[in-house]
mmCIF file of C-alpha atoms in Angstrom:
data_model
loop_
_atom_site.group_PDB
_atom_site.id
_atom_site.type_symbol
_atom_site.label_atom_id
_atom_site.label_comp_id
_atom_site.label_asym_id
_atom_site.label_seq_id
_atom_site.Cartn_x
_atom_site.Cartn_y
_atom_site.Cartn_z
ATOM 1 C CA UNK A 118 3.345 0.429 9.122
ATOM 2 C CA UNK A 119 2.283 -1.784 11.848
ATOM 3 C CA UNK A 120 -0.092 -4.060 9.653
ATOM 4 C CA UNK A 121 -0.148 -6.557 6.886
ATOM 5 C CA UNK A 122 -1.309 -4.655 4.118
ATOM 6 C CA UNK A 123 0.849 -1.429 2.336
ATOM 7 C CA UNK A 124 -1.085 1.880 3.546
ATOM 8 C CA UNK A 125 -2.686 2.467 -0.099
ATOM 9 C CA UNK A 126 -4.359 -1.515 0.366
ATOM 10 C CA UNK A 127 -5.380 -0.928 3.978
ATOM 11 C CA UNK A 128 -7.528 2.035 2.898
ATOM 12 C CA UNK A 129 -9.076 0.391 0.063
ATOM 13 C CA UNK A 130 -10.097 -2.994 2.034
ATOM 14 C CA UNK A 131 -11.680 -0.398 5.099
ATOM 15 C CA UNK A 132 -13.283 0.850 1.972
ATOM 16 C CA UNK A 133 -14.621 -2.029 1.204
ATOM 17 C CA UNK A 134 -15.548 -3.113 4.875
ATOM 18 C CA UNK A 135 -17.447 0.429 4.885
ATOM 19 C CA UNK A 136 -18.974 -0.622 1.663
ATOM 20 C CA UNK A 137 -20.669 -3.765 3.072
ATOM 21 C CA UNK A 138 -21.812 -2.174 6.121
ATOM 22 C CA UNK A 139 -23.521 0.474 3.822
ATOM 23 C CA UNK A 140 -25.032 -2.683 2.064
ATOM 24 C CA UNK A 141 -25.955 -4.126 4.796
ATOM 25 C CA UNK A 142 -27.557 -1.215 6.448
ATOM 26 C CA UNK A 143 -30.179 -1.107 3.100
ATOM 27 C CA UNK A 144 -30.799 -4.872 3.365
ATOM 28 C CA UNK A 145 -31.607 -4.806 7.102
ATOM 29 C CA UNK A 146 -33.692 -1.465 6.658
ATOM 30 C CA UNK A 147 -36.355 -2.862 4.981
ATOM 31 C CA UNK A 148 -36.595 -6.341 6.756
ATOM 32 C CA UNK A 149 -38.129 -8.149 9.785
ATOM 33 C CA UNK A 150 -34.864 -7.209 10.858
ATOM 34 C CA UNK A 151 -35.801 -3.636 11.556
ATOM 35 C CA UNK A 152 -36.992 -4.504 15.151
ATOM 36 C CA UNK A 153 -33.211 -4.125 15.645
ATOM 37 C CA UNK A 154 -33.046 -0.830 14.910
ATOM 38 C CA UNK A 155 -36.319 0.389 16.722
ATOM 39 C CA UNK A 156 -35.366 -1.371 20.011
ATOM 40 C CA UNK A 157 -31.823 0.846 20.040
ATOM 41 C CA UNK A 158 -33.622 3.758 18.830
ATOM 42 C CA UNK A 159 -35.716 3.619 22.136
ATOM 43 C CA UNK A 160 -32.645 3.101 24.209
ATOM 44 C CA UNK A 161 -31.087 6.111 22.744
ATOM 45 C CA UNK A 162 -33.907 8.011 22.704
ATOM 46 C CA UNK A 163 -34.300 7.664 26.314
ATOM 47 C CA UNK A 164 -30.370 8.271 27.114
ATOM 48 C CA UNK A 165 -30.555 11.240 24.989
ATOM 49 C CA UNK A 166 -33.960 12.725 26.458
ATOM 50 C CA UNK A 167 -32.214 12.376 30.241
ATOM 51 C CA UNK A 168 -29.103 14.402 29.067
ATOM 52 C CA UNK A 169 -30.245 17.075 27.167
ATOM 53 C CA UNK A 170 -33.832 17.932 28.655
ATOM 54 C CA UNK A 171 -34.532 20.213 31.621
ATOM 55 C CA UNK A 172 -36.918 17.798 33.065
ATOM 56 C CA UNK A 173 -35.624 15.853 36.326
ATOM 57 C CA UNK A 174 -38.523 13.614 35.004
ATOM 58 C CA UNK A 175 -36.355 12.262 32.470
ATOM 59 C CA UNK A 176 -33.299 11.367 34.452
ATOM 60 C CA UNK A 177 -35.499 9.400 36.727
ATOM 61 C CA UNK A 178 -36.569 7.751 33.157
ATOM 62 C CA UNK A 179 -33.239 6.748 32.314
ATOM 63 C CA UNK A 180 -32.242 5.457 35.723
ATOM 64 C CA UNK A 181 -35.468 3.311 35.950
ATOM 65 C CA UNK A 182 -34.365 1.848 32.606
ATOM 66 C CA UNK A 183 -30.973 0.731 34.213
ATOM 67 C CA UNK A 184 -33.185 -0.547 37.176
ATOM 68 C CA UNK A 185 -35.260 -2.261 34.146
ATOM 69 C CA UNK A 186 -32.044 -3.960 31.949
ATOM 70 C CA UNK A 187 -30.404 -5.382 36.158
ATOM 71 C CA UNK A 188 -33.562 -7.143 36.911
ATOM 72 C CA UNK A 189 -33.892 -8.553 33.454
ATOM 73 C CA UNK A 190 -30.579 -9.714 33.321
ATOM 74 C CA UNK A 191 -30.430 -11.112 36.872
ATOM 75 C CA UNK A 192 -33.664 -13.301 35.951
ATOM 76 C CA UNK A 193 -32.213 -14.311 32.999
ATOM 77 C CA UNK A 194 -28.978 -15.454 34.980
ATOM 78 C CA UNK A 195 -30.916 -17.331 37.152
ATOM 79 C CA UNK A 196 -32.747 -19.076 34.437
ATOM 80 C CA UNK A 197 -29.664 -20.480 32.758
ATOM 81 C CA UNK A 198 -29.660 -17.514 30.393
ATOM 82 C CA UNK A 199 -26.872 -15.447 28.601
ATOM 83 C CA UNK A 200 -28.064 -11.968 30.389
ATOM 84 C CA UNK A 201 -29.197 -9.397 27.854
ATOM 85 C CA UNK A 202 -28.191 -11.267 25.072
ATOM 86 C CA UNK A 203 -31.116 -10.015 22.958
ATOM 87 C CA UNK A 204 -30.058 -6.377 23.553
ATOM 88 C CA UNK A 205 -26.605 -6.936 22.918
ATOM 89 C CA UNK A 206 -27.340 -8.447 19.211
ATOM 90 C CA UNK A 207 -29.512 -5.379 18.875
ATOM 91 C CA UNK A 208 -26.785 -3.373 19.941
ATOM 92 C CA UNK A 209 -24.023 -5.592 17.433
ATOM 93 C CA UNK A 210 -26.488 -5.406 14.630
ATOM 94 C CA UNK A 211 -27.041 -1.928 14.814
ATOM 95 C CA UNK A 212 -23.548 -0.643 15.379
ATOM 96 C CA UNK A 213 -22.189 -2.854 12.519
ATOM 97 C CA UNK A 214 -24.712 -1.623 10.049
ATOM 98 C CA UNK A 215 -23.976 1.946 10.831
ATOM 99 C CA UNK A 216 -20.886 2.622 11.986
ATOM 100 C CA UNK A 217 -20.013 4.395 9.296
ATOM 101 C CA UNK A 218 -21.980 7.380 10.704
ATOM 102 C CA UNK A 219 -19.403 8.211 13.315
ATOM 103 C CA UNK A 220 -17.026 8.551 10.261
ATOM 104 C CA UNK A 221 -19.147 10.818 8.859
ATOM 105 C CA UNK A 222 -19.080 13.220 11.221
ATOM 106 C CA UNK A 223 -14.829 13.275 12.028
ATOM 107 C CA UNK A 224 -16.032 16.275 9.470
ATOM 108 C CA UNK A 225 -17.401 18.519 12.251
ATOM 109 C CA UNK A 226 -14.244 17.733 14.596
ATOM 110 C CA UNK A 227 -11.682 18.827 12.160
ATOM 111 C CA UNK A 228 -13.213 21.381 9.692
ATOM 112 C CA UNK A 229 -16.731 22.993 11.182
ATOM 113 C CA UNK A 230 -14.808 23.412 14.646
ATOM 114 C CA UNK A 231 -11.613 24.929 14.080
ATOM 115 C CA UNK A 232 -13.347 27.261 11.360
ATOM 116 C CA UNK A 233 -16.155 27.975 14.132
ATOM 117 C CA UNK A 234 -13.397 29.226 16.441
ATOM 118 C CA UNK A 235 -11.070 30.860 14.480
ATOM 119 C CA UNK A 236 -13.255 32.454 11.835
ATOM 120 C CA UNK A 237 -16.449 33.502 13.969
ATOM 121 C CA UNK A 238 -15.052 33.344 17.046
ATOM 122 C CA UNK A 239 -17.678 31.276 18.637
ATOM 123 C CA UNK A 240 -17.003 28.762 21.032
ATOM 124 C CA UNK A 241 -18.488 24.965 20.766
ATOM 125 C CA UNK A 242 -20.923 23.446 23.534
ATOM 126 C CA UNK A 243 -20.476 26.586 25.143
ATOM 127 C CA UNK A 244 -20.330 29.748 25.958
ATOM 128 C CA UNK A 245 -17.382 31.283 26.599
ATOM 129 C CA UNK A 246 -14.077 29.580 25.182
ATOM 130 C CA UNK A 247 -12.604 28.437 28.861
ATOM 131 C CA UNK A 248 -15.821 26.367 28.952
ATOM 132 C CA UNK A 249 -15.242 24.703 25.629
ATOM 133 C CA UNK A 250 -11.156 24.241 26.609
ATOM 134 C CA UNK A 251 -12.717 22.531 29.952
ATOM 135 C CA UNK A 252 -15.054 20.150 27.705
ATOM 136 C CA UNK A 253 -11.993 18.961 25.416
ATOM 137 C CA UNK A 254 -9.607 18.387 28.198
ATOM 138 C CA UNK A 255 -12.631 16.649 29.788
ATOM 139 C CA UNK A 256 -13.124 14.648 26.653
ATOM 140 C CA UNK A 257 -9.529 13.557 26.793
ATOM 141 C CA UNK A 258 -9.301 12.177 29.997
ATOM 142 C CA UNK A 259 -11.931 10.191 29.214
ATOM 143 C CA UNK A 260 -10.279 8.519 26.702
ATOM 144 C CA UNK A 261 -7.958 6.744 29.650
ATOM 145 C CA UNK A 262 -9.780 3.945 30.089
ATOM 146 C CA UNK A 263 -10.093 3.311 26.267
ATOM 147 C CA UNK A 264 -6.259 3.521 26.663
ATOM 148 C CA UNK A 265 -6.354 1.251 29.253
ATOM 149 C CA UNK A 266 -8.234 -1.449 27.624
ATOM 150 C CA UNK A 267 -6.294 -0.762 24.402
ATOM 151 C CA UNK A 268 -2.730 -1.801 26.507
ATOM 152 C CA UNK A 269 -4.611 -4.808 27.570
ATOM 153 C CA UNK A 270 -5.194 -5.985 24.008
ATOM 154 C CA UNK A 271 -2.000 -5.306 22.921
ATOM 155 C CA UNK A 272 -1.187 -7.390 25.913
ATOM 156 C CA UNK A 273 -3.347 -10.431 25.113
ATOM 157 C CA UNK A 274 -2.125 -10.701 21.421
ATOM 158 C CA UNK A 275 0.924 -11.129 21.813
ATOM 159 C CA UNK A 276 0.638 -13.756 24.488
ATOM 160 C CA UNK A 277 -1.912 -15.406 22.371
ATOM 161 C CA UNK A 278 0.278 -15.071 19.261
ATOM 162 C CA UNK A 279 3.766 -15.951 20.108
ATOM 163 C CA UNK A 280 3.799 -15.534 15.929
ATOM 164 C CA UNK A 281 3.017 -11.929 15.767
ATOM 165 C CA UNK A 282 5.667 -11.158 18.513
ATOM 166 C CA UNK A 283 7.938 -13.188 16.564
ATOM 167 C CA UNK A 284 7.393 -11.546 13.629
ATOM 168 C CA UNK A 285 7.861 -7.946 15.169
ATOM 169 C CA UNK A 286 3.789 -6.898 14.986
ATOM 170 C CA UNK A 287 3.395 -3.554 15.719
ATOM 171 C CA UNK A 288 0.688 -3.734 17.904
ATOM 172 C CA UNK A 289 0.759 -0.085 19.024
ATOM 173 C CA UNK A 290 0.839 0.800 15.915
ATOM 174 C CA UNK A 291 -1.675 -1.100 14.409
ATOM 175 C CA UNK A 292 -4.266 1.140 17.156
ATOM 176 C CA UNK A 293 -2.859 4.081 16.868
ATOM 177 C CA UNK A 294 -3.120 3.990 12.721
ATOM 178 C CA UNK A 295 -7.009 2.802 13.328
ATOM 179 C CA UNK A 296 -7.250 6.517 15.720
ATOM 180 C CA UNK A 297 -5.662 8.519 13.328
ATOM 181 C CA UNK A 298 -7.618 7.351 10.278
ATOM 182 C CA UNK A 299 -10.782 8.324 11.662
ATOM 183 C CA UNK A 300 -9.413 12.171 11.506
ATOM 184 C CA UNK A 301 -9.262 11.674 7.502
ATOM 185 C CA UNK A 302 -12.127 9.233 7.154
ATOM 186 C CA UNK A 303 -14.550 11.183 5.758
ATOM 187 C CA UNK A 304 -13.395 11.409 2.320
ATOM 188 C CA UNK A 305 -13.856 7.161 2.051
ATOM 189 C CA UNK A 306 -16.616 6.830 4.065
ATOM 190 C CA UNK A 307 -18.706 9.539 1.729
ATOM 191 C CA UNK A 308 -17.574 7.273 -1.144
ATOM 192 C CA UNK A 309 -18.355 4.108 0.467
ATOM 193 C CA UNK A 310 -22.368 5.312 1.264
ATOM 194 C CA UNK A 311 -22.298 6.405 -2.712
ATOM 195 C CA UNK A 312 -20.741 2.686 -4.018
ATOM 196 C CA UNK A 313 -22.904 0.814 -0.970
ATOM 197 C CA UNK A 314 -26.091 2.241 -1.812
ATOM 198 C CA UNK A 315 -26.229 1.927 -5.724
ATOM 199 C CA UNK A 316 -24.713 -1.570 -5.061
ATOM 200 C CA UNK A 317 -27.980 -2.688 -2.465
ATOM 201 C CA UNK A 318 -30.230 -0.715 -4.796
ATOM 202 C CA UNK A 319 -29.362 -3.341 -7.629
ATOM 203 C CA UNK A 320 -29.447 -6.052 -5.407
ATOM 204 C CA UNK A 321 -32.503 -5.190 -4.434
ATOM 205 C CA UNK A 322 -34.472 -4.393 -8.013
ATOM 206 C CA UNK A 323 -32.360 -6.036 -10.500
ATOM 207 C CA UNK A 324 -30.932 -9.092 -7.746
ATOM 208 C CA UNK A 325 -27.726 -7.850 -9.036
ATOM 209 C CA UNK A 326 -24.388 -10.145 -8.036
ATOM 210 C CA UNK A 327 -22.555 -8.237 -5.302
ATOM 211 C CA UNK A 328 -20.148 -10.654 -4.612
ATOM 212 C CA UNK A 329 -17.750 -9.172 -7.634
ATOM 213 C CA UNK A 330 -14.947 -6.473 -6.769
ATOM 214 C CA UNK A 331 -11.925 -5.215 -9.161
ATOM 215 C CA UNK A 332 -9.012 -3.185 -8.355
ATOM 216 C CA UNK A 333 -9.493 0.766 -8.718
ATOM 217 C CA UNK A 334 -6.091 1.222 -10.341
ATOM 218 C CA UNK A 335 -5.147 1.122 -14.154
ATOM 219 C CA UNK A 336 -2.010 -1.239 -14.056
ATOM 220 C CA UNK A 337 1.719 -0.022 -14.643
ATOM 221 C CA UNK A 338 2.544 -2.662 -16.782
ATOM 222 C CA UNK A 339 -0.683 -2.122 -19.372
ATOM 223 C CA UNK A 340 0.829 1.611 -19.341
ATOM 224 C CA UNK A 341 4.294 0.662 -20.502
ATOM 225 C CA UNK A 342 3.090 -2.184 -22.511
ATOM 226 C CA UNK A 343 1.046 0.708 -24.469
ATOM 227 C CA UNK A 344 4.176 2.758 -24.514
ATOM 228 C CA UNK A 345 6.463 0.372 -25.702
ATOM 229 C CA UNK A 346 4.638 -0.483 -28.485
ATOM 230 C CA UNK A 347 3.839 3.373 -29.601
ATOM 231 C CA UNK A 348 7.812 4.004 -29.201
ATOM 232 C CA UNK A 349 8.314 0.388 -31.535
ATOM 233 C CA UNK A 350 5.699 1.645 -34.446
ATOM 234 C CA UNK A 351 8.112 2.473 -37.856
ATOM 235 C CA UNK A 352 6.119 5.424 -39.239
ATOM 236 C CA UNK A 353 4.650 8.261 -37.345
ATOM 237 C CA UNK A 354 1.967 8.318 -39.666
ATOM 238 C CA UNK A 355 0.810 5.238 -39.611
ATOM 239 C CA UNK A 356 -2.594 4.358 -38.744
ATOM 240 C CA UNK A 357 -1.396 1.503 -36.363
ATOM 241 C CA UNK A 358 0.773 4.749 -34.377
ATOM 242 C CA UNK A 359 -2.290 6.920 -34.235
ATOM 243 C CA UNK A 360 -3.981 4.126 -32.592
ATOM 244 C CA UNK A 361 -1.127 3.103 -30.658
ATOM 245 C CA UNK A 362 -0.945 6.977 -29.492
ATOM 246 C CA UNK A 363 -4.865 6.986 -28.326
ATOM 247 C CA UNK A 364 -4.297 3.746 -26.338
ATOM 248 C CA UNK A 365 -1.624 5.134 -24.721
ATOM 249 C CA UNK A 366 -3.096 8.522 -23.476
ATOM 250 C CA UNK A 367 -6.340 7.085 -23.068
ATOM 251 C CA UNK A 368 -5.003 5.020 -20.614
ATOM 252 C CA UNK A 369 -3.455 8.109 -19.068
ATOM 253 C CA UNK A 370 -7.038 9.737 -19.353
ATOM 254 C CA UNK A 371 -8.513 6.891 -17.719
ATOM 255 C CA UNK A 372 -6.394 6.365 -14.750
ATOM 256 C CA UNK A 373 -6.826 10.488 -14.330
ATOM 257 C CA UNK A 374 -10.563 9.836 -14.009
ATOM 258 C CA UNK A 375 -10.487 6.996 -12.011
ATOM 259 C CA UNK A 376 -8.406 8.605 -9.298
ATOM 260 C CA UNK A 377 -11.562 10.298 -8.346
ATOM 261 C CA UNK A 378 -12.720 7.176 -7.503
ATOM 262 C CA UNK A 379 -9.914 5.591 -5.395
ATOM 263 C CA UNK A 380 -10.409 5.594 -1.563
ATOM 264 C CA UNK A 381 -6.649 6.570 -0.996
ATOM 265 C CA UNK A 382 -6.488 9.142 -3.414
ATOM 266 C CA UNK A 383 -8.725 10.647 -1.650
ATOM 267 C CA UNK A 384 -7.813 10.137 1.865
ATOM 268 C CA UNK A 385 -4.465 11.348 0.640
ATOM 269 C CA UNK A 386 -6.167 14.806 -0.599
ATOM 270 C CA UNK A 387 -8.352 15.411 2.624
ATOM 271 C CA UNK A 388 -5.662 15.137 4.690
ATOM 272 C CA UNK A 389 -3.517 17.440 3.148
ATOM 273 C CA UNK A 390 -6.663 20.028 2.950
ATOM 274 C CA UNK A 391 -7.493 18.942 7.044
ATOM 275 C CA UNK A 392 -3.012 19.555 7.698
ATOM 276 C CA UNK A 393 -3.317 23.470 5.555
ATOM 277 C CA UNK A 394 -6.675 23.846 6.869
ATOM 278 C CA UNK A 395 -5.266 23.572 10.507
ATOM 279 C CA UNK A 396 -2.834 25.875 9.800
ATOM 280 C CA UNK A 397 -4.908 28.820 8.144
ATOM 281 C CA UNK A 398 -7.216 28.933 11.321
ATOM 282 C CA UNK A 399 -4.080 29.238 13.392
ATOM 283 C CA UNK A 400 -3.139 32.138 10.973
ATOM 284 C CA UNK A 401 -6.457 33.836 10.591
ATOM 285 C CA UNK A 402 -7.707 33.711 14.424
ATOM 286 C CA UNK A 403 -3.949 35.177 15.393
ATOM 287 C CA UNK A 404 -3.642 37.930 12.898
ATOM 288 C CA UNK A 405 -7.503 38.861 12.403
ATOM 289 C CA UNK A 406 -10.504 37.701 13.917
ATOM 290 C CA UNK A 407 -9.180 37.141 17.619
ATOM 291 C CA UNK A 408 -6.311 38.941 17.125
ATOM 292 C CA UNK A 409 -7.654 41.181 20.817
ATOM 293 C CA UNK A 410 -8.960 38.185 22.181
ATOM 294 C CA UNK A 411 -6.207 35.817 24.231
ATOM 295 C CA UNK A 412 -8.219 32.867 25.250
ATOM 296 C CA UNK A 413 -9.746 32.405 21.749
ATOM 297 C CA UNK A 414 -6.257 32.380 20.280
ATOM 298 C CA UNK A 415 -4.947 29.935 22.812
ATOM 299 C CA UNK A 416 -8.462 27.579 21.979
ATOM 300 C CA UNK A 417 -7.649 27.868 18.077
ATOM 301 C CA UNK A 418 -4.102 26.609 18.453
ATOM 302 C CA UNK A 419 -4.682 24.127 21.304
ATOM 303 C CA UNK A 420 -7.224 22.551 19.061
ATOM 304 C CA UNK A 421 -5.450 22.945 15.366
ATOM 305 C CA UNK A 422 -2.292 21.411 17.033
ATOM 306 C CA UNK A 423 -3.735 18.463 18.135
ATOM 307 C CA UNK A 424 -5.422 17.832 14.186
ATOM 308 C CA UNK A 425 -2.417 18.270 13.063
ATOM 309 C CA UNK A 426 -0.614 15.715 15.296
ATOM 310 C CA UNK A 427 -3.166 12.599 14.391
ATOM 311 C CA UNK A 428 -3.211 14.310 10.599
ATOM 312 C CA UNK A 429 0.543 14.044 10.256
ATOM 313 C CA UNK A 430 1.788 10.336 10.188
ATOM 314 C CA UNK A 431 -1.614 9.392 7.807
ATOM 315 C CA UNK A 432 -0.482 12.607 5.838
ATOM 316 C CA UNK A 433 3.107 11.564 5.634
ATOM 317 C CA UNK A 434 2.123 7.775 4.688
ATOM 318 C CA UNK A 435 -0.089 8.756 1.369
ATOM 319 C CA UNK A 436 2.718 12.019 0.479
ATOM 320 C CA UNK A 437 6.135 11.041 1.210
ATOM 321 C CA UNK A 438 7.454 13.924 -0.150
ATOM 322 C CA UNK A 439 5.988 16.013 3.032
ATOM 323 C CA UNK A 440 9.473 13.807 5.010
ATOM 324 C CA UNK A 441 11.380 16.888 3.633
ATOM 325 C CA UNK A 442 9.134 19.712 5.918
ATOM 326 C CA UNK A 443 7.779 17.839 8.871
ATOM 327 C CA UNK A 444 10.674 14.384 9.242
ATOM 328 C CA UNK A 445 9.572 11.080 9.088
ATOM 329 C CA UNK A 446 8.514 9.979 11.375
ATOM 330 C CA UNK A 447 6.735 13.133 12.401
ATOM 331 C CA UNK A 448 8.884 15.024 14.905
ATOM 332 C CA UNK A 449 7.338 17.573 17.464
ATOM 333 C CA UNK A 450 9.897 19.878 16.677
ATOM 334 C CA UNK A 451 8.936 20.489 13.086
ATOM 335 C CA UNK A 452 6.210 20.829 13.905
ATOM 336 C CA UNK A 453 5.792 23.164 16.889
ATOM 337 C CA UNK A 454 8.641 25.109 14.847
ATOM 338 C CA UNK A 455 6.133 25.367 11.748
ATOM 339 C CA UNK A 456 3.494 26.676 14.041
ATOM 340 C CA UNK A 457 5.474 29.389 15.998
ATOM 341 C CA UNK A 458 6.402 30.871 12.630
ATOM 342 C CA UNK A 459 2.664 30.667 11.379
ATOM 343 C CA UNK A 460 1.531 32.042 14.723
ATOM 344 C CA UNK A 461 4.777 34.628 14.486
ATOM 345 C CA UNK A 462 3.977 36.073 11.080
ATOM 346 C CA UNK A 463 0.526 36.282 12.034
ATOM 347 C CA UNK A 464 1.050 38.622 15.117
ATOM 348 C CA UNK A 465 3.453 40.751 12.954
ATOM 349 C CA UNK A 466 0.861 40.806 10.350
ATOM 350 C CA UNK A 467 -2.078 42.249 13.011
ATOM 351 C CA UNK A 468 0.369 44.593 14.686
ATOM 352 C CA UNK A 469 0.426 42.833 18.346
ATOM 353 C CA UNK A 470 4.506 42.782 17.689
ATOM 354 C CA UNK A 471 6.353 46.609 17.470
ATOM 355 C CA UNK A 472 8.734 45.264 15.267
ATOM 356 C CA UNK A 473 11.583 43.115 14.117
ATOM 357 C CA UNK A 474 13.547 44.676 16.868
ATOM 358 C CA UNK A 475 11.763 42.890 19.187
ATOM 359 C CA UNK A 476 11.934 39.609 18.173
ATOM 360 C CA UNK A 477 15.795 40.111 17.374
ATOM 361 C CA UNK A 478 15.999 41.242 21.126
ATOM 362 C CA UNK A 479 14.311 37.805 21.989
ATOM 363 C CA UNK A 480 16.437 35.728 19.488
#
């Protein structure tokens, strides 16, 4: 898959990495450390204040703050200084301790969006629909230079570890899996604030050892070990194969209940409810809601298709059996021919077709 660990593993240990920085996040809270997070409030405060408020006063606030951070830094370089260094451990602190925000909210970009344009028929950060199209697209060119920098990486690995490129690293698709996972993030992330905060609450009352973690899975071989010896028991009515019975679909019981506690199993659900969600909008702003209304539709399926393209390959990972509809790897074709029939049964449906004629006349 383009990294070390089987997909299942990888989303456990970000789990775990989300887990800490949940931990962290109490510990640093409620600390001298705190100074951190009052110092980047400011700085966002002020950057938010000059683009969202209808004062000119507060642009001129956030440009004298650049003005501010250059003369600091150039006194600091002339002093033998690392310029800014205190703001960027601010800035490192803070974004390590709560970067699991931004995961959070992948939420609004893939559920409270779509449904917001397909269901209401109401437009985000805008007005009108062409204004919101002109925001994504906007949005996505910005992303070039984090492509840019991304190819540069790549770049520098593998000339800095003639070992990966010997070993066939997929570099690309190392960054590209890290992209896509943030689409179906939430459902770990939620868990991770749950398991982080109880775990920094104990540390903190009961100085309760952290340091301890144990798989989430009951093993395979304790299941068949329970089996075998149920299927080797002489007498059915036995006490020993009564017990032997209860240990065996306990352990069923028990690895049915702790699936609600896995990270992947999870992951593995939301994205299949983010891949059918995608496709009900499609079918529900075609057929009824914006069924009169052209640039809606167009905004609904320009938006669902590209979910459904960094959904796919994480979806196909955690349910192989999904190779059978949509290929594996993911091919365009699948899936543009899944949507055309979605978005074809759905114009039949509202009556924007006259009839099978038609489309027999096109065929």
């Amino acid at each position: 898959y383009g990294i070390a660990k089987d997909t299942e593993d990888y989303i456990e240990a970000v789990y775990r990495w989300s887990t800490g920085a949940v931990e962290l996040f109490w510990s640093t809270l409620f600390s001298h450390q705190f100074k951190h997070f009052i110092l980047i409030g400011c700085v966002v405060t002020i950057f938010g204040i000059a683009c969202f408020s209808h004062y000119v006063f507060s642009y001129y606030l956030w440009l004298a703050y650049l003005v501010c951070c250059g003369l600091m830094a150039y006194y600091e370089k002339a002093t033998g200084q690392r310029p800014l260094r205190r703001l960027n451990v601010s800035a490192t602190i803070v974004m390590n301790t709560m970067y699991w925000f931004s995961n959070l909210s992948s939420l609004v970009w893939v559920v409270l969006v779509p449904v917001r344009i397909a269901v209401f028929s109401a437009a985000p950060v805008s007005q009108n629909p062409e204004e919101s199209l002109g925001w994504a697209f906007v949005s996505l060119i910005l992303r070039f230079p984090i492509g840019i920098v991304t190819d540069r990486i790549i770049n520098m690995s593998s000339f800095l570890s003639p070992k990966t490129k010997k070993d066939q690293w997929n570099f690309s698709m190392v960054l590209w899996r890290s992209s896509q996972l943030f689409v179906c993030s939430w459902a770990y992330t939620l868990l991770s604030v749950t398991t982080g905060t109880q775990t920094a609450w104990n540390a903190f009352r009961f100085d309760g050892d952290n340091t301890m973690w144990s798989s989430y899975r009951v093993s395979n071989d304790e299941v068949t070990k329970a089996r075998k010896n149920m299927a080797q028991m002489k007498s059915c009515f036995s006490f020993d194969y009564l017990q032997a019975v209860y240990i065996y679909y306990r352990l069923h019981v028990l690895s049915f209940m702790l699936a609600f506690t896995m990270p992947d199993i999870l992951t593995k659900w939301l994205a299949a409810f983010i891949f059918c969600l995608q496709m009900g909008c499609i079918f529900v702003s075609v057929a009824f809601t914006n069924a009169h209304n052209a640039s809606y539709i167009l905004t609904t399926i320009i938006v669902c298709s590209l979910n459904i393209f960094l959904v796919a390959d994480i979806a196909l990972l955690l349910m192989p059996s999904l190779t059978k509809i949509i290929g594996r790897p993911a091919r365009l074709e699948y899936l543009f021919a899944i949507l055309s029939c979605i978005i074809i049964g759905s114009l039949l449906i509202s009556h924007q077709l006259p009839n099978i004629n038609y489309l027999l006349k096109v065929v």
